[in-house]
XYZ file of C-alpha atoms in Angstrom:
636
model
C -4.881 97.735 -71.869
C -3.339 94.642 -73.478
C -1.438 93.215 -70.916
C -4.335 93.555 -68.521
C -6.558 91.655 -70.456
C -3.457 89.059 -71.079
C -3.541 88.507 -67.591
C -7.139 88.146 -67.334
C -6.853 85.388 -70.162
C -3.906 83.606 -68.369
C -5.562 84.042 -64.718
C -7.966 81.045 -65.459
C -5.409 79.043 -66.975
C -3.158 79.265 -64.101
C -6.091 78.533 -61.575
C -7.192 75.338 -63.795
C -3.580 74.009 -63.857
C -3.129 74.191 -60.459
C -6.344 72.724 -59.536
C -5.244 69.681 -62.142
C -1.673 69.672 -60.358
C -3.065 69.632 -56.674
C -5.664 66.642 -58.084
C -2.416 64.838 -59.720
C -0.572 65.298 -56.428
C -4.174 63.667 -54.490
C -4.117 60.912 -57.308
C -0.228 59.905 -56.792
C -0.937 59.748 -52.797
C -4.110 57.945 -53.242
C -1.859 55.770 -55.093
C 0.901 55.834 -53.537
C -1.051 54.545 -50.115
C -2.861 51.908 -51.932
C 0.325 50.853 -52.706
C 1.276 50.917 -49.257
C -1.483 49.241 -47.896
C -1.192 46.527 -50.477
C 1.735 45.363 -49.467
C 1.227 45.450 -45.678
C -1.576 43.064 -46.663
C 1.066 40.982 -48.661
C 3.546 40.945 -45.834
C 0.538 40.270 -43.685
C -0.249 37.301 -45.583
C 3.051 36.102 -46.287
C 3.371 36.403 -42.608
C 0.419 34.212 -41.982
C 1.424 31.718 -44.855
C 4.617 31.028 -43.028
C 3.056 30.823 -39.568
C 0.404 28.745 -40.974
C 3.517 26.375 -43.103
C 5.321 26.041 -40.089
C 2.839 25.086 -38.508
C 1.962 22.835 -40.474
C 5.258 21.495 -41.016
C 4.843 20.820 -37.088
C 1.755 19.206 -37.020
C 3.196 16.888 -40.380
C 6.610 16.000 -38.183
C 4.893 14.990 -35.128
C 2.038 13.075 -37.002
C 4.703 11.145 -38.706
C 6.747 10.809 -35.520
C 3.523 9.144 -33.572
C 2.594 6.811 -36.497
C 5.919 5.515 -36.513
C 5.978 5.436 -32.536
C 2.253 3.893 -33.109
C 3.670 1.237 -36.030
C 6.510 0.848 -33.523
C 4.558 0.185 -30.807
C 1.928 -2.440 -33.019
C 5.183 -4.162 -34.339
C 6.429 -4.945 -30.606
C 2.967 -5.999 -29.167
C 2.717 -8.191 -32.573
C 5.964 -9.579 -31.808
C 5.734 -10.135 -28.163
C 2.519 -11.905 -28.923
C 4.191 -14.202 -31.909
C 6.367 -15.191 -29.028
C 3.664 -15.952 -26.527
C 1.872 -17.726 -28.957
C 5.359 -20.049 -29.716
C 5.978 -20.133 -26.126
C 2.303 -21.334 -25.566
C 2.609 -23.960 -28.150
C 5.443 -26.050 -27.267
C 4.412 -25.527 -23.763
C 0.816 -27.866 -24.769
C 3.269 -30.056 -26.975
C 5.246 -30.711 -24.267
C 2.294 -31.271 -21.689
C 0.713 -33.618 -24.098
C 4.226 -35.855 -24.540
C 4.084 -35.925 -21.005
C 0.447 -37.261 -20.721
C 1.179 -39.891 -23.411
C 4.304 -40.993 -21.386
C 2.294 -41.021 -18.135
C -0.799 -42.704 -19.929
C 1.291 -45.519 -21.260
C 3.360 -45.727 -17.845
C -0.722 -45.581 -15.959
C -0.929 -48.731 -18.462
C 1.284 -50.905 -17.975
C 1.177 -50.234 -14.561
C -2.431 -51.140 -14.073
C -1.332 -54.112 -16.130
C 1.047 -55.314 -14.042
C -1.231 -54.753 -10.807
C -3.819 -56.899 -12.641
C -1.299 -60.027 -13.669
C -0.114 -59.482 -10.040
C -3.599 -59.698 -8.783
C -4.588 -62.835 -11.001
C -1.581 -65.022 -10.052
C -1.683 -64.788 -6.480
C -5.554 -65.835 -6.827
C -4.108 -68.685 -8.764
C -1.350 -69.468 -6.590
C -3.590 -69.796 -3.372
C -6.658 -71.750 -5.734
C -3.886 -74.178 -6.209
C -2.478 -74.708 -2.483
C -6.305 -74.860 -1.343
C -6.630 -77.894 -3.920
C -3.172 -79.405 -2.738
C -4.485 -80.329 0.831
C -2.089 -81.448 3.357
C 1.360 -83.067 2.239
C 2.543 -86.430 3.916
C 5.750 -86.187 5.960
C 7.146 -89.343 4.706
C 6.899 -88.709 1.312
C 9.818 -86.858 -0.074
C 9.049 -83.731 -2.136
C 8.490 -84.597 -5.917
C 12.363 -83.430 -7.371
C 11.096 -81.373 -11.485
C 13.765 -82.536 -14.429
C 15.353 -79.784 -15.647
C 15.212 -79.570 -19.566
C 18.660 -79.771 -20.501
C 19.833 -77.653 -24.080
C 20.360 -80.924 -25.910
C 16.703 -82.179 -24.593
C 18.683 -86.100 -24.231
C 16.924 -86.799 -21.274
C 19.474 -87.202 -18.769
C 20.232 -84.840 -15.627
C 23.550 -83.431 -15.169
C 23.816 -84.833 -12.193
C 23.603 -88.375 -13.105
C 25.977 -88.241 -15.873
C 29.582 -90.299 -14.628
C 32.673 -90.051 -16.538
C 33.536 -92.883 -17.858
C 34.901 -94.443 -20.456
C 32.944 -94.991 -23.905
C 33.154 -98.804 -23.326
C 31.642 -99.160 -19.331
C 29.032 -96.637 -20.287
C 27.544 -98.789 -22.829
C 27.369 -101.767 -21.008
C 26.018 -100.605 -17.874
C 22.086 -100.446 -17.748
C 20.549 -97.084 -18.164
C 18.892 -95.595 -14.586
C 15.328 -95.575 -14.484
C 13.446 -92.336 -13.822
C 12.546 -92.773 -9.928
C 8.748 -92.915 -8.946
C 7.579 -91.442 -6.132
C 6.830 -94.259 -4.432
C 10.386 -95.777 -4.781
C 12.136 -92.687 -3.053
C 13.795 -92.925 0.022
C 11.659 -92.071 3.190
C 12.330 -90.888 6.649
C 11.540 -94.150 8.808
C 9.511 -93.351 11.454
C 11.417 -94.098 14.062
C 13.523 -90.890 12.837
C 10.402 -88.434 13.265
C 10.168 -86.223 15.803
C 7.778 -87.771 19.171
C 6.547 -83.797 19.389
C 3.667 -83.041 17.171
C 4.495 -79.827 15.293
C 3.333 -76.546 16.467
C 0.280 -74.407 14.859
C 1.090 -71.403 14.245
C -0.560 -68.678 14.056
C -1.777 -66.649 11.254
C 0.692 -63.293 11.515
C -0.706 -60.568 12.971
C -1.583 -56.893 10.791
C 0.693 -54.175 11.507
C -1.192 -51.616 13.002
C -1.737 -48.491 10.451
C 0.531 -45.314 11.395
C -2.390 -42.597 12.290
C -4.042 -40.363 9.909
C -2.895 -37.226 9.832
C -4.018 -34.855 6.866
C -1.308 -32.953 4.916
C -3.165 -29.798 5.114
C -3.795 -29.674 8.982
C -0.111 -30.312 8.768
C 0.445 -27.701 6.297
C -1.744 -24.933 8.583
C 1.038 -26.330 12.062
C 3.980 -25.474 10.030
C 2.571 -21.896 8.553
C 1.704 -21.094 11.830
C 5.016 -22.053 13.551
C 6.915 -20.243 11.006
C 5.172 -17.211 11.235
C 5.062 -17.148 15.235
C 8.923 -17.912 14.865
C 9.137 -15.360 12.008
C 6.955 -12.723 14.429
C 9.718 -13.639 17.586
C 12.683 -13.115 15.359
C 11.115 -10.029 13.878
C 10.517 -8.899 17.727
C 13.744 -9.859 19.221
C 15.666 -7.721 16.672
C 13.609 -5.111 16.538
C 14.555 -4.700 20.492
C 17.999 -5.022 19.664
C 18.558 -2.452 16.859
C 16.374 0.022 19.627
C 18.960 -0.898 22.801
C 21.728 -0.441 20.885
C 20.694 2.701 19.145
C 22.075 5.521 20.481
C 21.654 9.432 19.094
C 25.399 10.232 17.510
C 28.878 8.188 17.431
C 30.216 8.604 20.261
C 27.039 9.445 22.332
C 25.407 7.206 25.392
C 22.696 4.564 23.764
C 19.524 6.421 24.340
C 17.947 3.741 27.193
C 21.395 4.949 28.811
C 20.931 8.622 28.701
C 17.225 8.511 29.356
C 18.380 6.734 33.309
C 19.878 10.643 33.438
C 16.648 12.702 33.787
C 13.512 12.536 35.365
C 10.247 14.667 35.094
C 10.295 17.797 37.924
C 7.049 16.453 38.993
C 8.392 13.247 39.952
C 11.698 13.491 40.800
C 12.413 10.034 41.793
C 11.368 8.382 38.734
C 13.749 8.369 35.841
C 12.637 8.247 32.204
C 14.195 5.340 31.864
C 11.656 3.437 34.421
C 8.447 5.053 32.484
C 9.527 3.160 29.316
C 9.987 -0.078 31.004
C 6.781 0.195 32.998
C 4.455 1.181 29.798
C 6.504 -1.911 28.166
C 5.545 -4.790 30.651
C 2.097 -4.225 29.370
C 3.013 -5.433 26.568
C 1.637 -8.666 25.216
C 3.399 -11.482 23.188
C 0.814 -12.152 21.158
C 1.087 -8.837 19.425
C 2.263 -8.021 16.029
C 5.915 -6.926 15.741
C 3.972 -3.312 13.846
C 1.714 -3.383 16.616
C 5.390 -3.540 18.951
C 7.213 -0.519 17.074
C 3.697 1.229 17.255
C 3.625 0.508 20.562
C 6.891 1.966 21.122
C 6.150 5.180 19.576
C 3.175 5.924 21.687
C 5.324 5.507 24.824
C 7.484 7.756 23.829
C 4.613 10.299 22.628
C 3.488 10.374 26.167
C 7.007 11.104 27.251
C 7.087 14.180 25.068
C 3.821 15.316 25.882
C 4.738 15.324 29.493
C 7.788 17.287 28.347
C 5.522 19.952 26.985
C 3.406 19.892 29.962
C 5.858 21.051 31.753
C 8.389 22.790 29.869
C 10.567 20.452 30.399
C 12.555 20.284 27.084
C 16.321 19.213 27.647
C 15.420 15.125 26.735
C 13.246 16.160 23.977
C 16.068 15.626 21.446
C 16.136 11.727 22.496
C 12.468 11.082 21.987
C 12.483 12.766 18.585
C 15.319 11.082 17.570
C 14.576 7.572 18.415
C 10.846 7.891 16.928
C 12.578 9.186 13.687
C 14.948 5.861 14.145
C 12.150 3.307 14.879
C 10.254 4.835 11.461
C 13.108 4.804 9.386
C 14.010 0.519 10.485
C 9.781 -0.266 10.446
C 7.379 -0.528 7.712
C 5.555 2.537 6.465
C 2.034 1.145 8.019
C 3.658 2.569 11.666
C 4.296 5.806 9.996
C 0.889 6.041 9.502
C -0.772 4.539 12.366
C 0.764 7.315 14.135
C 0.032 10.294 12.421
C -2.668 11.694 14.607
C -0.849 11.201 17.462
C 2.357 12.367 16.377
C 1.694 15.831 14.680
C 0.195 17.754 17.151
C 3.567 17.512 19.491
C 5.522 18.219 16.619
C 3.309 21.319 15.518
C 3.588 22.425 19.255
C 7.390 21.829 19.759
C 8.013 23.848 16.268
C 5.837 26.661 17.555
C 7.639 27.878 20.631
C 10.431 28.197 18.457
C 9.691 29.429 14.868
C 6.577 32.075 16.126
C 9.038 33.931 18.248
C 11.700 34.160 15.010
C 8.188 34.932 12.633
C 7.191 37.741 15.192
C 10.537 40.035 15.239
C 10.729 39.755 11.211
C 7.222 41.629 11.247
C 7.368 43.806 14.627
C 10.461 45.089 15.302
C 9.603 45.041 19.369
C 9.954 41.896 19.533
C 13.547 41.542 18.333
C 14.008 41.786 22.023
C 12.251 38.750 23.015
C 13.548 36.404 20.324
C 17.294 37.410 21.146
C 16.701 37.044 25.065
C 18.651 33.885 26.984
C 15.787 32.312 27.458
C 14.502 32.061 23.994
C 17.944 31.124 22.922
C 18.185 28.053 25.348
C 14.784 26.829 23.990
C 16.221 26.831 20.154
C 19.175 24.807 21.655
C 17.107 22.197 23.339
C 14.065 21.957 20.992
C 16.151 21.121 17.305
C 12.966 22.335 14.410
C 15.000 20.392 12.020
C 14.489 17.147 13.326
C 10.962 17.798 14.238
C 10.667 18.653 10.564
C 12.135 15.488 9.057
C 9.939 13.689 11.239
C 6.949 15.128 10.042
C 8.549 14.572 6.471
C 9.066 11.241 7.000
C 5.377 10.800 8.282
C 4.256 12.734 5.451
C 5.893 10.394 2.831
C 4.666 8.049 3.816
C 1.367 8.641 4.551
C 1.607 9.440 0.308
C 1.247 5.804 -0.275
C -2.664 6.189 0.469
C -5.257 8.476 -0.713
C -7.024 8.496 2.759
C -3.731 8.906 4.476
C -2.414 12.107 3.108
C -5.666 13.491 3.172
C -5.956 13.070 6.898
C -2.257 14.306 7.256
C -3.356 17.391 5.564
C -5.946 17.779 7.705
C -3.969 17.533 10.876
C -2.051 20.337 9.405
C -3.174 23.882 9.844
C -2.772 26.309 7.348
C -0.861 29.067 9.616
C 1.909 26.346 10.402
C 2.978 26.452 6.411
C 3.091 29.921 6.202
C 4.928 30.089 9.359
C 7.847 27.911 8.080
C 7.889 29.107 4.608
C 8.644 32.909 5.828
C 12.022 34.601 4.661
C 12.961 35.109 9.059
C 12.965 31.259 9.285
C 16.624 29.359 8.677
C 17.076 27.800 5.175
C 17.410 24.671 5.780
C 14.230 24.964 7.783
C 11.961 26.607 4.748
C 13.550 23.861 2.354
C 12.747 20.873 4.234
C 9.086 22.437 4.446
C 8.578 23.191 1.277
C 9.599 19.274 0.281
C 6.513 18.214 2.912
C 4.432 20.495 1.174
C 4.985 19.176 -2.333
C 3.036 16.020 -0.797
C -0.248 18.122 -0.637
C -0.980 17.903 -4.222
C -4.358 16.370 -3.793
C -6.958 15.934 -6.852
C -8.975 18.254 -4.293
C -7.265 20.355 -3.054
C -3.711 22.070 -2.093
C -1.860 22.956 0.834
C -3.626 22.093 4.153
C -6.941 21.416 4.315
C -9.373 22.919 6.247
C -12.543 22.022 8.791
C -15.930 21.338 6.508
C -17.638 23.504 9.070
C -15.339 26.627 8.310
C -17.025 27.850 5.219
C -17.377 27.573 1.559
C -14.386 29.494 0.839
C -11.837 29.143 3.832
C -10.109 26.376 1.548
C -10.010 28.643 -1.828
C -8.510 31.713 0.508
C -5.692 29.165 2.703
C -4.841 27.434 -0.952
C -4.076 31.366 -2.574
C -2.433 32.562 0.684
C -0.456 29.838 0.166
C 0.649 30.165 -3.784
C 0.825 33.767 -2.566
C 3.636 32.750 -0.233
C 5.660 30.317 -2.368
C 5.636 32.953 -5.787
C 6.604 35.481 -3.059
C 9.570 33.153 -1.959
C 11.044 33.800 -5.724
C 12.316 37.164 -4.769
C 12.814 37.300 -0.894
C 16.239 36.496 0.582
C 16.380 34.459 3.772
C 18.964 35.716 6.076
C 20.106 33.458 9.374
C 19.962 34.603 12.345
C 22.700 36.319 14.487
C 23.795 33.632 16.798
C 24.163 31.319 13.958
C 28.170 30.397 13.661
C 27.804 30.504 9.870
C 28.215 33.331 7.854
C 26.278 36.262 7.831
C 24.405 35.736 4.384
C 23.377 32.664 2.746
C 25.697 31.981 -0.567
C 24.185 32.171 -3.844
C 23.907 28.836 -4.716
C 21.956 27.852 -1.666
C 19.532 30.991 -2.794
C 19.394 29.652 -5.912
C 18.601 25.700 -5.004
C 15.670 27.651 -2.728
C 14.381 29.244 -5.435
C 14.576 25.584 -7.775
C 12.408 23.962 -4.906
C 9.946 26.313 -5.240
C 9.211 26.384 -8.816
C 9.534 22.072 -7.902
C 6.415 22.722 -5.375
C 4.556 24.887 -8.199
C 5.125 21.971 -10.636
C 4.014 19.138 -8.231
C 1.148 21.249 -7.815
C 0.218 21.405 -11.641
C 0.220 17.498 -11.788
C -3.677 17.556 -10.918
C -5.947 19.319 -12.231
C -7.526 21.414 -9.872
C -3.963 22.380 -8.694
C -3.519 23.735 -12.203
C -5.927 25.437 -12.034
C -6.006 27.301 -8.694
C -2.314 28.665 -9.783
C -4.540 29.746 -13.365
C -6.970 31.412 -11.716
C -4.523 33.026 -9.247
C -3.872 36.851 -9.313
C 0.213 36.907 -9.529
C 1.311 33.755 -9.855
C 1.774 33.782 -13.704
C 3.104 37.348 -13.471
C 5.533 36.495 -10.578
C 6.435 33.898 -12.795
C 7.569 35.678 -15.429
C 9.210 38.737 -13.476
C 11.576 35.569 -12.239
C 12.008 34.396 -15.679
C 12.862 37.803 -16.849
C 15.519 38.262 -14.125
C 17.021 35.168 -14.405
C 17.468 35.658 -17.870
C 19.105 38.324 -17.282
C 21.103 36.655 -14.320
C 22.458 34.110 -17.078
C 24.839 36.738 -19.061
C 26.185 37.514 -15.954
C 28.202 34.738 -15.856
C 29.112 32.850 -12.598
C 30.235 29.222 -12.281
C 28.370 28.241 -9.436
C 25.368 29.244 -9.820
C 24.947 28.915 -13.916
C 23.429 25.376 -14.381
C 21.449 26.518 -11.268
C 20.261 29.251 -13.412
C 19.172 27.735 -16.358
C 17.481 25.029 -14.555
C 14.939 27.499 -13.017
C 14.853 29.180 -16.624
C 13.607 25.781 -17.942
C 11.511 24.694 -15.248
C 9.456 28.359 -14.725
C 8.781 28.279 -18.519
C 7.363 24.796 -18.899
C 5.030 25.876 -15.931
C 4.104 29.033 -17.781
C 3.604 27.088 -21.256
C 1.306 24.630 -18.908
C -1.080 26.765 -17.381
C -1.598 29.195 -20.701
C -2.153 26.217 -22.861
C -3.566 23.929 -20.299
C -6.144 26.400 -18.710
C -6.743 29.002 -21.490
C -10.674 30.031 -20.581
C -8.689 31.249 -16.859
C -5.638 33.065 -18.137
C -5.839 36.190 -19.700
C -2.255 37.059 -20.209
C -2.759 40.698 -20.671
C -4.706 41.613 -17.525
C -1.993 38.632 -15.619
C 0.527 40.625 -16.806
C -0.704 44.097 -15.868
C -0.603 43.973 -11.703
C 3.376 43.715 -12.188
C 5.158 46.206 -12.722
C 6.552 46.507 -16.826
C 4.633 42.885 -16.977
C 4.144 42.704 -20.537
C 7.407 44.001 -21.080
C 9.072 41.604 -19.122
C 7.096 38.950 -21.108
C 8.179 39.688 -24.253
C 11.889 40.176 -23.499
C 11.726 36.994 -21.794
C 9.811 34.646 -24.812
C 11.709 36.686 -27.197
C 15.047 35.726 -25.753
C 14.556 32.033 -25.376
C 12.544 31.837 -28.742
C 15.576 32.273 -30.630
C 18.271 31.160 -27.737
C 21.136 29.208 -29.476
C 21.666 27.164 -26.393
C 25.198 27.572 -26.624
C 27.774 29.600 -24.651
C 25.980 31.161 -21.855
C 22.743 29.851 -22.919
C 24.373 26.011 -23.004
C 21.495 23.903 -21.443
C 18.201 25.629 -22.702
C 16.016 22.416 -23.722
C 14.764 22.439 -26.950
C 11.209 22.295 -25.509
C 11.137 25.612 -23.667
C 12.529 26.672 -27.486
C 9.427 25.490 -29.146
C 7.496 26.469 -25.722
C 8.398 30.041 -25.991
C 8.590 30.069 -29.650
C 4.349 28.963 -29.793
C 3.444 31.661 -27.001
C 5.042 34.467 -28.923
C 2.516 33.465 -31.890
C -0.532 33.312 -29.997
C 0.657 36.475 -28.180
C 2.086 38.346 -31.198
C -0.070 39.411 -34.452
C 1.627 38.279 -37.589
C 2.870 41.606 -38.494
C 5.203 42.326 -34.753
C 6.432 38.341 -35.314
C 7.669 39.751 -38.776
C 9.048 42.755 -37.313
C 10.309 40.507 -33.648
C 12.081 37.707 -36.673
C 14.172 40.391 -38.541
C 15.633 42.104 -35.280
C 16.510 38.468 -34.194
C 17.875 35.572 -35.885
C 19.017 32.263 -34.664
C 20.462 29.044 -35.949
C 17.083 27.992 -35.257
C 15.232 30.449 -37.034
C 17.091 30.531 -40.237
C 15.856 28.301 -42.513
């Protein structure tokens, strides 16, 4: 009876103690994640307080860097101008000596002209006063003034002695009546003969320096133009495809068009020559040139006629690379469409067995094969490079290049079926179609709104899809069966080149922004190469890093550049492990050493990578992303 009410006591005892422990035990975890969650909020700020020192730190280095660029700058101007100034002033000092010299010189000058002046009017008032002088009268004899002013002439002194001399009278100074005269007797019977006043000397003609002046330009320059002419013909008749080849006027006396058998080549040129005029400009000559051989090659096309096709191409390519650029692009609407056309009937062939297997056929059949031998793309190409770098030099220019240019014809050349050499000199004629406008070819006004926004992202779509394709040659080619690695790799450079030239404008920068895979395909590349750099190999490592440091500056350009068009997240998302890739990739060159296998990582695409982590990262994962890596540039 006891116990049982004992336990009844203790029952309520028990129950309140373990109602205090269980609220003890709530306390202590209430506690326990306050705790917690105060000092996530302390690592969060400490986080931010570092982000937001080192940034600061940044913006404080590169402040004090421009001022002293800026005071650098202001002293050298400051300088430079001190100098100008000094220059300037002993420049005037010395023009004014030389005006007081030429003043006092203009003086004494006009003084001299003026005493000049005034004694000749003397002189002739005098001889007009004289009058006639009589013939018998000698001429009056002046005393000279002797130093010791005695009186006596040398000439009349006699030596003699002392004594004589003073006994003998002294000689009377003679008059002019008592000279000696001519008797008459002794003058001439013949009166003497007038003459005549001397005649003026005629005046040399007239003839103004700057009429002269105009004659001698224009000699020179016809001369210049002839000389100019004459070995312009020279370097062309001497010019000759290869060493060791026929020059080409030689070879072109060996074929003749089937339509007119009995006419060589050779003939057609001279004929279209002799209408020729001399009066035109030595440009207007090598233009002239050109367009007689663009007739010859469109009559090759005409009718399929392609064996001298090699000549024509190369002696256009040799009359452009010896003339100005102006001939380049006189021709350029003349000249593409044969080289478009000659291209074609080789490359769509090679294009059209890469996609359809049935045609493998055709492009491997003997008579496709003596067409690639007789039609050479790669000179066609470097001819429309040439032409296309030149035509850079004006604004109007490449725009009308561009024009002439369809959009099908750079996707044609930049597939993986085409020869590498082929796809890399196209590529370098496409980096000249960065336009503040647009990119790539440029379409017809009258095709729509949007044709030029869909040909400029089939074409970014084409070069980011060159990144990961492998070109292969073709079968008949005599060089091995796969293209070595460092050829792939120097591909893949010029590509990411292109993609750069295109980012110079603006609206290029923005097309690749607002494209759907170009910054993922960008940084699937990065990713892999990364990857491709610990797998060391010598020939293609500086290769490597290279297109490391090239693909990231583009990448840091168009997210910082063009942030309202790039949202990282969904450009990440349509490739496959995207954001994955992404942060591997930042990660790894954010805290890259840059020595060993990473020797030649630039200290930008550090700081590049190292800035897109933060804006990418919340402060608490770059906490976490700094203590599982460290660096010799993140320490300290």
């Amino acid at each position: 009876m006891d116990v049982h009410v004992e336990a009844q006591e203790v029952g309520p005892a028990a129950n309140e103690l373990r109602e205090r422990i269980q609220e003890l035990e709530r306390e202590k975890e209430r506690l326990l994640k306050s705790v917690e969650e105060a000092k996530s909020a302390a690592m969060s700020k400490a986080g931010e307080i570092a982000i937001v020192r080192s940034k600061h730190d940044k913006v404080t280095k590169e402040y004090e860097r421009r001022i002293s660029v800026m005071q650098q700058a202001h002293a050298d101007v400051v300088a430079k101008q001190k100098a100008e100034l000094e220059k300037t002033k002993k420049d005037r000092e010395v023009i004014e000596t030389n005006n007081l010299f030429l003043e006092h010189d203009l003086a004494r000058d006009a003084a001299k002209a003026k005493q000049t002046k005034k004694n000749l009017k003397d002189g002739a008032a005098v001889k007009a006063k004289a009058g006639p002088v009589s013939q018998a009268v000698t001429p009056k004899r002046h005393n000279k003034v002797l130093p010791f002013r005695d009186g006596f002439d040398d000439d009349d002194i006699v030596l003699v002695s002392p004594s004589k001399a003073r006994d003998r009278p002294k000689a009377a100074t003679p008059k002019q009546g008592g000279k000696r005269k001519r008797p008459v007797m002794d003058q001439s019977p013949i009166k003497p003969l007038q003459l005549s006043e001397p005649r003026e000397k005629a005046k040399p003609p007239v003839v103004h320096e700057s009429l002269n002046q105009q004659l001698h330009l224009a000699l020179l320059a016809k001369l210049e133009k002839d000389e100019h002419r004459f070995e312009f013909m020279r370097r062309l008749l001497n010019h000759r495809p290869r060493t060791g080849h026929e020059r080409t006027f030689e070879s072109l006396t060996q074929y003749a068009f089937p339509s007119n058998p009995s006419k060589m080549l050779s003939s057609l040129v001279y004929d279209d020559l002799a209408t020729c005029t001399p009066e035109s400009h030595v440009e207007d000559f090598a233009q002239k040139f050109c367009y007689i051989f663009f007739d010859l090659w469109e009559q090759c096309l005409k009718e399929t006629f392609y064996t001298p096709l090699y000549l024509l191409v190369d002696t256009i390519r040799f009359i452009l690379a010896t003339e100005k650029m102006g001939t380049a692009i006189a021709i350029t609407e003349k000249a593409l469409p044969l080289i478009l056309a000659s291209v074609d009937l080789v490359a769509i062939p090679i294009a059209r067995a890469s996609t359809n297997p049935a045609f493998i056929s055709d492009r491997d059949a003997p008579p496709q094969g003596n067409l690639r031998s007789k039609i050479n793309v790669l000179d066609c190409l470097s001819l429309l490079h040439t032409i296309a770098t030149s035509c850079v030099t004006s604004s109007e220019a490449i725009s009308k290049f561009w024009q002439c240019v369809p959009n099908d014809f750079v996707l044609l050349m930049l597939m993986k079926a085409q020869p590498l050499d082929q796809i890399m000199l196209m590529l370098r004629i496409l980096s000249t179609s960065a336009l503040p406008g647009t990119v790539g070819a440029i379409v017809p006004v009258d095709s729509g709104p949007d044709q030029q926004i869909k040909r400029e992202t089939d074409t970014i779509d084409r070069l980011t899809i060159l990144l990961f394709e492998t070109p292969e040659p073709l079968q008949e080619s005599t060089k091995s069966s796969a293209y070595d690695p460092p050829s792939i790799c120097e591909l893949r450079i010029q590509v990411l080149r292109v993609l750069g030239g295109l980012c110079v404008h603006q609206y290029g920068g923005r097309v690749l922004a607002k494209h759907r895979h170009c910054i993922g395909r960008l940084v699937r590349f990065m990713h892999d190469q990364i990857d491709a750099l610990y797998n060391y190999r010598t020939l293609t490592h500086s290769a490597i890093v290279d297109s490391i440091n090239i693909s990231m500056r583009i990448l840091y350009h168009l997210a910082t550049s063009f942030p309202d068009e790039v949202d990282m997240r969904a450009r990440l998302s349509v490739i496959q492990g995207g954001i994955h890739k992404h942060l591997v990739a930042l990660t790894r060159l954010a805290f890259s050493d840059a020595i060993v296998l990473e020797a030649g990582i630039e200290d930008e695409v550090v700081d590049a990578a190292h800035q897109l982590l933060e804006e990418y990262l919340s402060p608490e994962e770059g906490e976490a992303l700094l203590q599982v890596f460290s660096s010799g540039r993140s320490v300290g």
